[in-house]
Coordinates of C-alpha atoms in Angstrom, one line a residue:
M166 CA 56.6 43.6 -50.1
L167 CA 54.7 40.3 -50.8
L168 CA 51.4 41.6 -50.6
S169 CA 52.2 44.5 -53.1
S170 CA 53.5 42.0 -55.6
L171 CA 50.0 40.2 -55.9
P172 CA 47.4 41.4 -58.0
L173 CA 44.5 43.3 -56.4
S174 CA 42.0 40.8 -57.9
N175 CA 43.7 37.9 -56.0
L176 CA 43.5 39.9 -52.7
I177 CA 40.0 40.6 -53.2
T178 CA 39.1 36.8 -54.1
E179 CA 41.2 35.7 -51.0
A180 CA 39.5 38.1 -48.7
A181 CA 36.0 37.1 -50.0
E182 CA 36.7 33.5 -49.4
A183 CA 37.9 34.3 -45.9
I184 CA 34.7 35.7 -44.8
V185 CA 32.2 33.4 -43.4
V186 CA 28.6 35.0 -43.0
P187 CA 26.9 33.2 -40.0
K188 CA 23.7 31.7 -40.2
K189 CA 20.8 33.5 -38.6
K190 CA 20.5 32.6 -34.9
T191 CA 16.8 32.1 -33.6
W192 CA 16.7 33.4 -30.1
S193 CA 14.1 31.7 -27.7
K194 CA 11.2 34.5 -26.8
E195 CA 12.5 34.1 -23.1
A196 CA 16.3 34.4 -23.6
V197 CA 16.4 38.0 -22.4
L198 CA 14.5 37.3 -19.3
Q199 CA 16.5 34.1 -18.5
A200 CA 19.6 36.2 -19.0
L201 CA 18.4 39.0 -16.5
A202 CA 17.0 36.3 -14.2
A203 CA 20.6 34.7 -13.9
T204 CA 22.0 38.1 -12.8
V205 CA 20.2 38.0 -9.4
N206 CA 20.1 35.5 -6.6
R207 CA 17.2 34.7 -4.3
D208 CA 16.7 36.8 -1.4
S209 CA 17.0 34.4 1.5
T210 CA 15.2 36.9 3.8
A211 CA 12.1 37.4 1.9
A212 CA 9.0 35.2 1.2
H213 CA 8.3 33.7 -2.3
Y214 CA 8.2 36.5 -4.9
M215 CA 4.4 35.8 -5.6
F216 CA 3.6 37.4 -2.3
Q217 CA 5.5 40.8 -2.9
D218 CA 2.6 42.6 -4.2
D219 CA 0.8 42.3 -1.0
P220 CA 2.9 42.1 2.1
Y221 CA 0.0 41.8 4.3
L222 CA -0.4 38.3 3.1
T223 CA 3.1 37.3 3.8
P224 CA 2.9 33.6 4.9
R225 CA 4.3 32.5 8.2
T226 CA 3.6 28.7 8.1
S227 CA 3.4 26.1 5.2
A228 CA -0.3 26.2 5.7
E229 CA -0.5 29.8 5.2
F230 CA 1.6 29.6 2.2
K231 CA -0.8 27.0 0.7
L232 CA -4.0 29.0 1.7
Y233 CA -2.5 32.5 0.4
S234 CA -1.1 31.0 -2.9
L235 CA -4.4 29.2 -3.5
S236 CA -6.2 32.2 -2.7
Q237 CA -4.3 34.3 -5.3
E238 CA -4.6 31.5 -8.0
S239 CA -8.4 31.1 -7.1
G240 CA -8.6 35.0 -7.6
R241 CA -6.9 34.8 -11.0
L242 CA -9.2 32.0 -12.2
A243 CA -12.2 34.0 -11.2
A244 CA -11.2 36.8 -13.2
K245 CA -10.5 34.7 -16.0
H246 CA -13.9 32.9 -15.8
I247 CA -15.6 36.4 -15.7
V248 CA -13.7 37.4 -19.0
N249 CA -14.3 34.1 -20.8
T250 CA -18.1 34.0 -19.8
N251 CA -18.5 37.8 -21.0
P252 CA -16.2 38.1 -23.9
K253 CA -18.1 41.0 -25.3
F254 CA -17.0 43.4 -22.5
F255 CA -13.2 42.7 -23.1
Q256 CA -12.6 43.1 -26.8
K257 CA -10.4 46.1 -26.2
D258 CA -6.8 45.2 -26.9
F259 CA -4.5 47.7 -25.0
A260 CA -1.2 45.5 -25.2
E261 CA 1.3 46.1 -27.8
P262 CA 2.5 43.8 -29.0
H263 CA -0.6 41.6 -29.0
I264 CA -0.8 39.1 -26.1
P265 CA -3.2 36.4 -26.9
C266 CA -3.4 35.0 -23.3
L267 CA -4.8 38.1 -22.2
M268 CA -7.8 38.1 -24.4
P269 CA -11.0 36.1 -23.8
E270 CA -11.0 32.4 -24.7
T271 CA -13.6 30.6 -26.8
M272 CA -15.3 28.6 -24.0
E273 CA -18.8 27.8 -25.6
P274 CA -19.6 26.1 -29.1
R275 CA -20.2 28.4 -31.9
I276 CA -21.3 25.8 -34.5
E277 CA -25.0 25.1 -33.9
D278 CA -25.9 22.9 -36.7
V279 CA -25.6 19.1 -36.4
S280 CA -22.4 18.1 -38.1
E281 CA -19.1 16.6 -37.5
A282 CA -17.5 19.8 -37.4
A283 CA -19.8 20.7 -34.4
L284 CA -18.7 17.3 -32.9
L285 CA -15.0 18.2 -33.2
E286 CA -15.5 21.7 -31.8
R287 CA -17.1 20.2 -28.7
I288 CA -14.2 17.6 -28.3
M289 CA -11.7 20.4 -28.5
L290 CA -13.6 22.5 -25.8
R291 CA -13.8 19.3 -23.6
K292 CA -17.4 19.3 -23.4
V293 CA -18.0 15.6 -22.8
K294 CA -21.9 15.7 -22.5
A295 CA -22.4 18.2 -25.3
A296 CA -20.1 16.0 -27.6
V297 CA -22.0 12.7 -26.8
D298 CA -25.3 14.4 -27.5
M299 CA -24.0 15.6 -30.9
Y300 CA -22.6 12.2 -31.6
D301 CA -26.0 10.5 -31.1
Q302 CA -27.7 13.2 -33.1
L303 CA -25.4 12.5 -35.9
L304 CA -26.3 8.8 -35.7
Q305 CA -30.0 9.5 -35.5
A306 CA -29.8 11.7 -38.5
G307 CA -28.0 8.8 -40.5
T308 CA -24.8 10.7 -40.9
T309 CA -21.6 8.6 -40.8
V310 CA -19.1 9.8 -38.3
S311 CA -15.5 9.3 -39.4
T312 CA -13.2 6.8 -37.5
D313 CA -10.9 9.6 -36.4
A314 CA -13.8 11.8 -35.0
T315 CA -15.2 8.8 -33.1
N316 CA -11.6 8.0 -31.7
D317 CA -11.3 11.6 -30.4
L318 CA -14.6 11.4 -28.9
L319 CA -13.4 8.1 -27.2
D320 CA -10.2 9.6 -26.0
L321 CA -12.3 12.4 -24.3
I322 CA -14.6 10.1 -22.5
C323 CA -12.1 7.6 -21.3
L324 CA -9.9 10.6 -20.0
Y325 CA -12.8 12.4 -18.1
G326 CA -15.5 9.9 -17.8
D327 CA -19.2 10.6 -18.4
H328 CA -18.7 14.1 -16.8
D329 CA -17.6 17.4 -18.0
P330 CA -14.2 18.3 -16.5
L331 CA -13.7 21.2 -14.4
Q332 CA -12.8 24.2 -16.4
D333 CA -9.3 25.7 -15.7
D334 CA -11.1 29.2 -15.1
K335 CA -13.7 28.0 -13.0
P336 CA -13.7 27.5 -9.3
E337 CA -14.2 24.1 -8.0
V338 CA -17.6 23.7 -6.8
E339 CA -18.3 19.9 -7.2
D340 CA -16.6 17.0 -5.4
V341 CA -14.1 15.2 -7.6
V342 CA -15.2 11.9 -6.1
R343 CA -17.9 12.1 -8.8
Y344 CA -15.1 11.0 -11.3
S345 CA -14.7 7.7 -9.5
S346 CA -17.8 6.4 -11.3
G347 CA -16.5 7.2 -14.8
I348 CA -15.8 4.1 -16.9
C349 CA -16.4 1.4 -14.3
L350 CA -20.3 1.7 -14.6
E351 CA -22.0 -0.8 -16.9
N352 CA -23.6 0.7 -20.2
N353 CA -21.5 3.8 -19.8
N354 CA -21.0 6.0 -22.8
A355 CA -17.4 4.8 -23.7
E356 CA -18.5 1.2 -24.0
R357 CA -21.6 2.0 -25.7
I358 CA -19.8 4.0 -28.5
F359 CA -17.2 1.5 -28.7
N360 CA -19.8 -1.2 -29.5
L361 CA -21.4 1.0 -32.0
L362 CA -17.9 1.2 -34.1
P363 CA -18.5 -0.8 -37.4
E364 CA -14.6 -1.3 -37.3
R365 CA -12.6 -1.1 -34.3
D366 CA -9.0 -0.3 -34.6
T367 CA -6.0 -0.2 -32.3
R368 CA -6.5 3.3 -31.2
A369 CA -10.1 2.7 -30.1
Y370 CA -9.0 -0.3 -28.0
S371 CA -6.3 1.7 -26.5
A372 CA -8.7 4.5 -25.4
L373 CA -11.1 2.0 -23.8
I374 CA -8.5 0.0 -22.1
R375 CA -6.6 3.0 -20.6
G376 CA -10.0 4.3 -19.5
M377 CA -10.8 1.0 -17.7
V378 CA -7.6 1.0 -15.8
K379 CA -7.6 4.5 -14.8
Y380 CA -11.1 4.1 -13.3
G381 CA -10.3 0.8 -11.6
A382 CA -11.9 -1.8 -14.1
H383 CA -8.8 -3.9 -14.2
V384 CA -10.2 -7.2 -15.0
K385 CA -12.3 -5.8 -17.6
A386 CA -9.3 -4.1 -19.3
F387 CA -7.7 -7.4 -19.6
N388 CA -10.7 -9.1 -21.1
T389 CA -10.8 -6.1 -23.7
Y390 CA -7.3 -6.7 -24.4
T391 CA -8.0 -10.4 -25.0
D392 CA -10.9 -9.5 -27.4
M393 CA -8.5 -7.1 -29.2
L394 CA -5.9 -10.0 -29.9
N395 CA -8.9 -12.3 -31.0
N396 CA -9.8 -9.7 -33.6
R397 CA -6.1 -10.1 -34.8
L398 CA -5.1 -6.6 -34.0
T399 CA -1.8 -5.4 -32.5
A400 CA -1.7 -3.4 -29.2
D401 CA 0.3 -0.2 -29.0
V402 CA 2.9 0.7 -26.4
H403 CA 0.0 2.7 -24.3
I404 CA -2.2 -0.3 -23.9
F405 CA 0.9 -2.3 -22.6
N406 CA 1.9 0.4 -20.2
A407 CA -1.8 0.5 -18.9
L408 CA -1.9 -3.3 -18.5
I409 CA 1.5 -3.5 -16.8
S410 CA 0.2 -1.1 -14.2
A411 CA -2.8 -3.0 -13.6
A412 CA -1.1 -6.4 -13.4
T413 CA -0.6 -6.2 -9.7
E414 CA -4.5 -5.8 -9.1
V415 CA -5.6 -9.0 -10.8
R416 CA -3.1 -11.4 -9.1
E417 CA -2.7 -12.0 -5.5
K418 CA 0.8 -13.9 -5.1
Y419 CA 3.9 -12.0 -5.7
N420 CA 5.2 -14.5 -8.2
E421 CA 1.9 -14.6 -10.1
K422 CA 2.1 -10.7 -10.5
W423 CA 5.6 -10.8 -11.8
D424 CA 4.9 -13.5 -14.2
L425 CA 2.0 -11.7 -15.7
I426 CA 4.2 -8.6 -16.3
V427 CA 6.9 -10.9 -18.1
E428 CA 4.0 -12.2 -20.0
L429 CA 2.9 -8.7 -21.2
L430 CA 6.8 -8.0 -22.0
K431 CA 7.0 -11.1 -24.0
Q432 CA 3.9 -10.3 -25.9
M433 CA 5.3 -6.7 -26.6
N434 CA 8.2 -8.5 -28.1
E435 CA 6.3 -10.8 -30.3
Q436 CA 4.1 -7.9 -31.5
K437 CA 7.2 -5.8 -32.2
V438 CA 6.1 -2.8 -29.8
K439 CA 9.0 -0.8 -28.7
P440 CA 8.9 0.0 -25.1
N441 CA 9.4 3.4 -23.7
L442 CA 10.5 5.0 -20.5
L443 CA 6.9 4.7 -19.2
T444 CA 7.0 1.1 -19.8
F445 CA 10.0 0.5 -17.7
N446 CA 8.7 2.8 -14.9
A447 CA 5.4 1.1 -14.9
V448 CA 7.3 -2.2 -14.4
L449 CA 9.4 -0.6 -11.5
K450 CA 6.3 0.8 -9.9
A451 CA 4.6 -2.7 -10.3
L452 CA 7.7 -4.2 -8.7
R453 CA 7.3 -2.2 -5.5
R454 CA 4.2 -4.8 -4.9
C455 CA 6.0 -7.8 -5.7
G456 CA 7.7 -8.5 -2.2
S457 CA 11.3 -10.0 -2.1
L458 CA 11.9 -10.7 -5.6
A459 CA 11.6 -7.1 -6.5
R460 CA 15.2 -6.1 -5.7
A461 CA 16.8 -8.6 -8.1
Q462 CA 14.3 -7.7 -10.8
S463 CA 14.5 -3.9 -10.4
L464 CA 18.4 -4.0 -11.2
H465 CA 17.6 -6.3 -14.1
T466 CA 15.1 -3.8 -15.4
L467 CA 17.3 -0.9 -15.1
S468 CA 19.9 -3.0 -17.1
E469 CA 17.4 -3.6 -19.8
M470 CA 16.6 0.1 -20.1
K471 CA 20.2 1.0 -20.7
A472 CA 20.5 -1.8 -23.3
L473 CA 17.7 -0.3 -25.3
G474 CA 19.2 3.1 -25.1
I475 CA 16.4 4.4 -22.7
T476 CA 17.7 6.8 -20.0
P477 CA 15.8 6.3 -16.6
S478 CA 14.1 9.3 -15.3
L479 CA 13.9 10.5 -11.7
A480 CA 10.6 8.4 -11.2
S481 CA 12.7 5.2 -12.2
F482 CA 15.3 5.9 -9.5
H483 CA 12.4 6.9 -7.1
H484 CA 10.9 3.3 -7.6
V485 CA 14.2 1.7 -7.3
L486 CA 14.9 3.5 -3.9
G487 CA 11.3 2.7 -2.8
I488 CA 12.0 -1.1 -3.5
F489 CA 15.4 -1.1 -1.7
Y490 CA 14.3 1.1 1.2
K491 CA 10.9 0.0 1.7
T492 CA 10.9 -0.5 5.5
V493 CA 13.0 0.9 8.4
S494 CA 14.5 -2.5 9.0
S495 CA 15.7 -2.6 5.3
L496 CA 17.6 0.7 5.9
Q497 CA 20.0 -0.7 8.4
G498 CA 23.6 -0.7 6.8
Q499 CA 22.3 -0.4 3.2
T500 CA 23.4 2.9 1.6
D501 CA 25.2 1.2 -1.6
I502 CA 22.1 1.5 -3.7
L503 CA 21.5 5.2 -2.7
Q504 CA 25.2 5.9 -3.4
E505 CA 25.0 4.3 -6.8
V506 CA 22.0 6.2 -7.9
L507 CA 23.3 9.5 -6.7
T508 CA 26.5 8.8 -8.7
E509 CA 24.3 8.0 -11.6
V510 CA 22.4 11.3 -11.6
A511 CA 25.2 13.5 -10.3
G512 CA 25.4 16.7 -12.3
R513 CA 22.5 16.2 -14.6
S514 CA 19.6 18.4 -15.4
F515 CA 16.3 16.7 -15.7
V516 CA 13.0 17.4 -17.4
P517 CA 9.6 16.1 -16.4
Q518 CA 8.9 12.9 -18.2
D519 CA 6.8 11.0 -15.5
P520 CA 4.2 12.1 -13.0
D521 CA 6.3 10.3 -10.4
D522 CA 9.5 12.3 -11.1
V523 CA 8.4 14.8 -8.3
Y524 CA 8.7 12.3 -5.6
F525 CA 12.4 11.4 -6.1
F526 CA 13.9 14.1 -4.1
S527 CA 11.7 13.7 -1.0
T528 CA 12.3 10.0 -1.0
A529 CA 16.1 10.3 -1.3
M530 CA 16.2 12.7 1.5
R531 CA 14.0 10.4 3.6
I532 CA 16.5 7.6 3.3
C533 CA 19.4 10.1 4.0
L534 CA 17.4 11.2 7.1
E535 CA 16.7 7.6 8.4
T536 CA 20.2 6.3 7.7
K537 CA 21.7 9.5 9.2
D538 CA 23.9 10.0 5.9
L539 CA 24.6 13.6 5.9
E540 CA 27.0 13.4 2.9
S541 CA 24.5 11.9 0.7
A542 CA 22.1 14.5 2.0
Y543 CA 24.4 17.2 0.6
R544 CA 24.6 15.2 -2.6
V545 CA 21.0 15.2 -3.0
H546 CA 20.7 18.8 -2.4
N547 CA 23.5 19.7 -4.9
L548 CA 21.6 17.7 -7.6
L549 CA 18.4 19.7 -6.7
N550 CA 20.4 23.0 -7.7
V551 CA 21.6 21.7 -10.9
G552 CA 19.9 23.5 -13.8
E553 CA 16.3 23.5 -13.3
N554 CA 15.8 20.3 -11.1
W555 CA 14.3 22.5 -8.6
R556 CA 11.0 22.4 -10.8
L557 CA 10.9 18.7 -10.1
L558 CA 10.7 19.1 -6.5
G559 CA 6.9 19.1 -6.5
D560 CA 4.0 21.1 -5.1
S561 CA 4.5 23.1 -1.8
F562 CA 3.7 19.9 0.2
Q563 CA 6.2 17.9 -1.3
Q564 CA 8.8 21.0 -1.0
S565 CA 7.8 21.2 2.8
I566 CA 8.5 17.6 3.3
Y567 CA 11.9 17.7 1.5
Y568 CA 13.3 20.8 3.2
G569 CA 11.8 19.6 6.6
R570 CA 13.7 16.2 6.4
F571 CA 16.9 18.0 5.3
F572 CA 16.8 20.6 8.1
N573 CA 16.0 17.8 10.5
L574 CA 19.2 15.9 9.5
L575 CA 21.3 19.2 9.7
C576 CA 20.1 19.6 13.2
M577 CA 21.0 16.1 14.1
M578 CA 24.4 15.9 12.4
E579 CA 25.9 19.2 11.7
H580 CA 27.6 21.8 14.0
I581 CA 25.2 24.6 15.2
D582 CA 27.2 27.3 13.2
V583 CA 26.5 25.3 10.0
V584 CA 22.8 24.8 11.1
L585 CA 22.3 28.4 11.6
K586 CA 23.8 29.2 8.1
W587 CA 21.2 26.8 6.4
Y588 CA 18.4 28.2 8.7
N589 CA 18.9 31.6 7.5
E590 CA 19.3 30.5 3.9
L591 CA 16.3 28.4 3.8
I592 CA 13.8 30.2 6.0
P593 CA 11.4 31.9 5.0
S594 CA 12.3 32.0 1.2
L595 CA 12.1 28.3 0.7
F596 CA 10.8 26.6 3.8
Y597 CA 8.5 27.2 6.8
P598 CA 9.6 24.7 9.5
N599 CA 6.8 23.2 11.6
P600 CA 6.9 23.1 15.4
Q601 CA 9.0 19.7 15.3
G602 CA 11.5 21.5 13.0
M603 CA 11.9 24.1 15.7
K604 CA 12.3 21.7 18.4
D605 CA 15.1 20.0 16.4
L606 CA 16.6 23.3 16.2
L607 CA 16.2 23.9 19.9
Q608 CA 17.8 20.5 20.6
A609 CA 20.8 21.4 18.2
L610 CA 21.4 24.8 20.2
D611 CA 21.5 22.7 23.4
T612 CA 23.8 20.0 22.0
D613 CA 26.3 22.6 21.1
N614 CA 25.8 24.9 24.2
R615 CA 24.3 27.8 22.3
L616 CA 21.3 28.4 24.5
D617 CA 22.0 32.0 24.3
M618 CA 20.5 32.2 21.0
I619 CA 17.1 31.1 22.4
P620 CA 15.4 34.6 22.6
Q621 CA 16.3 35.0 19.2
I622 CA 14.8 31.9 18.0
W623 CA 11.6 32.5 20.0
K624 CA 11.0 35.7 17.9
D625 CA 11.0 33.4 14.9
I626 CA 8.6 31.1 16.6
R627 CA 6.3 33.8 17.2
R628 CA 6.6 35.0 13.7
M629 CA 5.7 31.7 12.2
G630 CA 2.8 31.4 14.3
H631 CA 4.1 28.4 16.5
D632 CA 3.8 30.1 19.9
N633 CA 0.5 28.2 20.7
K634 CA 2.2 24.9 20.6
S635 CA 2.5 24.1 24.3
D636 CA 5.1 21.3 23.8
L637 CA 7.3 23.6 21.9
V638 CA 6.8 26.4 24.3
E639 CA 7.6 24.2 27.4
E640 CA 10.6 22.7 25.6
L641 CA 11.9 26.3 25.1
L642 CA 11.2 27.4 28.7
S643 CA 12.8 24.0 30.3
L644 CA 16.1 24.7 28.2
M645 CA 16.2 28.3 29.6
A646 CA 15.7 27.2 33.2
R647 CA 17.8 24.3 33.3
D648 CA 21.3 26.0 33.7
R649 CA 22.7 29.3 35.0
H650 CA 24.4 31.6 32.4
S651 CA 25.9 35.1 32.5
P652 CA 23.8 38.0 33.8
E653 CA 23.3 39.3 30.1
V654 CA 22.1 36.0 29.0
Q655 CA 19.8 35.6 32.1
E656 CA 18.3 38.9 31.5
S657 CA 17.7 38.1 27.9
F658 CA 16.2 34.9 29.0
A659 CA 13.9 36.7 31.6
A660 CA 12.7 39.0 28.9
C661 CA 11.8 36.0 26.8
A662 CA 10.0 34.2 29.7
L663 CA 8.0 37.3 30.5
D664 CA 6.8 37.5 26.7
V665 CA 5.9 34.0 27.1
R666 CA 3.9 34.6 30.1
S667 CA 2.1 37.4 28.4
L668 CA 0.7 34.6 25.9
Y669 CA -0.9 32.8 28.8
K670 CA -2.3 35.8 30.3
Q671 CA -4.1 36.8 27.0
G672 CA -6.3 33.6 27.5
Q673 CA -9.2 33.4 25.2
V674 CA -8.8 36.9 23.5
A675 CA -5.8 35.9 21.7
K676 CA -5.4 33.3 18.8
V677 CA -3.2 31.3 21.1
A678 CA -4.7 28.6 23.2
L679 CA -1.9 28.0 26.0
E680 CA -2.8 26.6 29.3
W681 CA -0.9 26.9 32.4
T682 CA 0.9 23.7 33.5
T683 CA 3.0 23.1 36.6
A684 CA 6.2 22.8 34.5
S685 CA 5.6 26.0 32.7
M686 CA 5.0 28.1 35.7
T687 CA 8.0 26.5 37.5
N688 CA 10.2 27.2 34.6
I689 CA 9.3 30.7 34.1
T690 CA 9.6 31.4 37.8
T691 CA 13.0 29.9 38.0
I692 CA 14.2 31.9 34.9
L693 CA 12.8 35.1 36.6
L694 CA 14.6 34.4 39.9
A695 CA 17.9 33.6 38.1
A696 CA 17.8 37.2 36.4
Q697 CA 17.0 38.8 39.9
K698 CA 13.6 39.7 39.0
T699 CA 12.1 38.7 42.3
K700 CA 8.9 40.8 42.1
Q701 CA 7.8 39.3 38.8
A702 CA 8.7 35.8 40.2
W703 CA 6.6 36.6 43.2
D704 CA 3.7 37.2 41.0
M705 CA 4.2 33.8 39.6
L706 CA 3.5 32.4 43.0
N707 CA 0.1 34.1 42.9
I708 CA -0.6 32.4 39.7
F709 CA 0.2 29.0 41.2
K710 CA -2.5 29.8 43.8
T711 CA -5.1 30.8 41.2
K712 CA -4.5 27.9 39.1
N713 CA -4.6 25.5 41.9
R714 CA -0.9 24.4 41.3
V715 CA 1.5 23.2 43.7
P716 CA 5.1 24.8 43.4
S717 CA 8.0 22.3 43.9
E718 CA 10.1 22.3 47.1
E719 CA 13.1 23.0 45.1
L720 CA 11.5 26.2 43.6
I721 CA 10.5 27.3 47.3
D722 CA 14.1 26.9 48.3
E723 CA 15.3 28.9 45.3
F724 CA 13.0 31.5 46.4
L725 CA 14.3 31.5 49.9
V726 CA 18.0 31.9 48.6
R727 CA 17.0 35.1 46.5
I728 CA 15.0 36.7 49.3
K729 CA 16.7 39.4 51.3
D730 CA 13.8 40.8 53.5
G731 CA 12.6 38.8 56.6
Q732 CA 8.9 39.7 56.1
Q733 CA 9.0 38.1 52.5
A734 CA 10.7 35.2 54.1
V735 CA 7.8 34.7 56.5
E736 CA 5.1 35.1 53.6
L737 CA 7.3 32.4 51.7
V738 CA 6.8 30.0 54.8
Q739 CA 3.1 30.9 54.8
I740 CA 2.7 30.1 51.1
S741 CA 4.6 26.8 51.5
A742 CA 2.2 25.9 54.5
S743 CA -0.7 27.0 52.3
F744 CA 0.3 24.4 49.7
C745 CA 0.9 21.8 52.7
L746 CA 4.3 21.0 51.4
P747 CA 6.2 18.6 53.6
S748 CA 9.3 20.7 53.6
T749 CA 7.4 23.4 55.5
P750 CA 8.9 22.8 59.0
N751 CA 12.5 22.7 57.5
L752 CA 11.7 25.9 55.6
A753 CA 10.4 27.6 58.8
Q754 CA 13.6 26.6 60.7
R755 CA 15.8 28.1 58.1
V756 CA 14.0 31.2 58.2
L757 CA 14.3 31.6 61.9
Q758 CA 18.1 30.7 61.6
E759 CA 19.1 32.7 58.5
F760 CA 16.7 36.0 59.1
E761 CA 16.4 38.5 61.9
L762 CA 12.7 38.5 62.7
S763 CA 10.6 40.7 65.1
E764 CA 8.8 39.6 67.9
E765 CA 5.7 40.0 66.0
Q766 CA 7.0 38.1 62.9
R767 CA 8.1 35.1 65.2
Y768 CA 5.2 35.0 67.7
G769 CA 2.2 36.8 66.0
G770 CA 1.5 39.7 68.1
G771 CA -1.2 42.2 67.6
G772 CA -3.9 40.1 69.2
Q773 CA -3.1 36.9 67.2
K774 CA -3.1 33.6 68.8
S775 CA 0.5 31.9 69.2
I776 CA 1.4 28.7 70.5
C777 CA 4.4 28.8 72.9
I778 CA 6.2 25.9 71.8
P779 CA 10.2 26.2 71.1
G780 CA 12.3 26.3 68.0
S781 CA 10.9 26.3 64.5
Y782 CA 7.8 24.6 65.1
L783 CA 6.6 27.4 66.8
L784 CA 6.7 29.5 63.7
F785 CA 5.5 26.5 61.6
I786 CA 2.2 26.1 63.9
H787 CA 1.7 29.7 64.0
V788 CA 1.7 29.8 60.1
L789 CA -0.9 26.8 60.1
V790 CA -3.1 28.6 62.5
F791 CA -3.3 31.7 60.9
S792 CA -2.9 31.1 57.2
F793 CA -6.2 29.3 56.8

């Protein structure tokens, strides 16, 4: 009723005012892929996705992971190098829409004449030697090079030294030690070009000082900074960051190092240069080499960062943890700093801001392991799974260190069911345990009385290529041989022991290099006897003879318990005598008492000599006479 009483024009006006046209939304190019990726979880039973195209090269160990992944990357770089060096053969564009990264890149200079444009082109292509040559040709021709172009050239030289950098698409064929010369040599190109500048500005000094610090010329860097101040120039934040990182190299005593850092910070304030995150990270990193005064000053540095509105990165907390947990003795009873750091970073998603960010997780997990703090370890791992923090775990080596420490702590502190849950979740998709990691798992099985799972673990040990580690194999055999279990478990142990024995038999033919030891032979024999596999156990005694090893008296007694035939009992006494075991007389006496022997077995008929003395010594001496 009310609506019908209103004019139609008013309804249209009100409706038009109620409609809000949304602004155009610009989506990320990866938005669809990210949405699809969020719908699937990681397959914990599969190796890294990069190896799915070639299952034959599925890695089993961390060393193979590194080898295979680098091999794949090397192949891509080799293909890219061929494309870039022969661009005329790869001009056909099949992709729709166009994908620029698949087309050949410009790797060689195209401007041939001597000009500033040619200089800038060579700088852009990172051709250090060609850029220096072009700069010298311009000066010889009397051409004035602009200040910006000269500074660009200085930046290039101070970054790579006097050598061309290795190209991303070119296999590394030269030793990277060549870069150690770089800026440290006298009369190098960087200093020569710097001295040719008619007017030197802050940017030129910044490039030269940072290059000197990078290549180890720390004293010369401070001298250059003093020369800059004498020319009444103001430093930038990059110069101070470099000098702070070099401060610990030009002073010997801890207090002198810190005093120099404080002096640099005061000069920053006087020159009205605002510090950034890398400034404070450089201070914290330098404090790690300042002894006992580092702890108090590191906390003060963090407070200064917050006062200036600078949020610490993972590298900041990595340096703080390194200061407070530098040695094993400093770990005793001190987990407060770790707890405070974890509380500070809990639930936050980080992005790379400092090259040292990748060391935080491995450092935090090291502290958790050495302090046996399982709760903090779970907090560290939960932080790793927030957002894309996993990208800050570092390369494959850092990842292996992190997961190895985490798994080691789990094996020490957690119940075996939880350990096996993590074992199945981490391996092999994220982590390839080393032999020590598998020994930790065996010890965890022993602690919680779950030795029945050893045969299954042995299969993983073989798959990971650790079956040639003698200490790991002997640890596994000793655990199976130590106690008695149900017939089903003993049967699985015997099958596992026979599989282990096959590795020793393969000798030099196989990749493994296991050598028989008395302990390994004894353990395998004990396992076979416990599973009622007397024949296979008897074969092990022959291996004792072949390898000139002496079985223990306990093992001989174990054989006697399992033997049911008198002839085998006599042969056992002969074997014991051949090894000159002190228990042979007692063994012979037991055989006479416990077995029904024929006259021939007792006295050696059939033309054999026998010594007619009573009791067990007759059999004993008879054995000694006719066994050798």
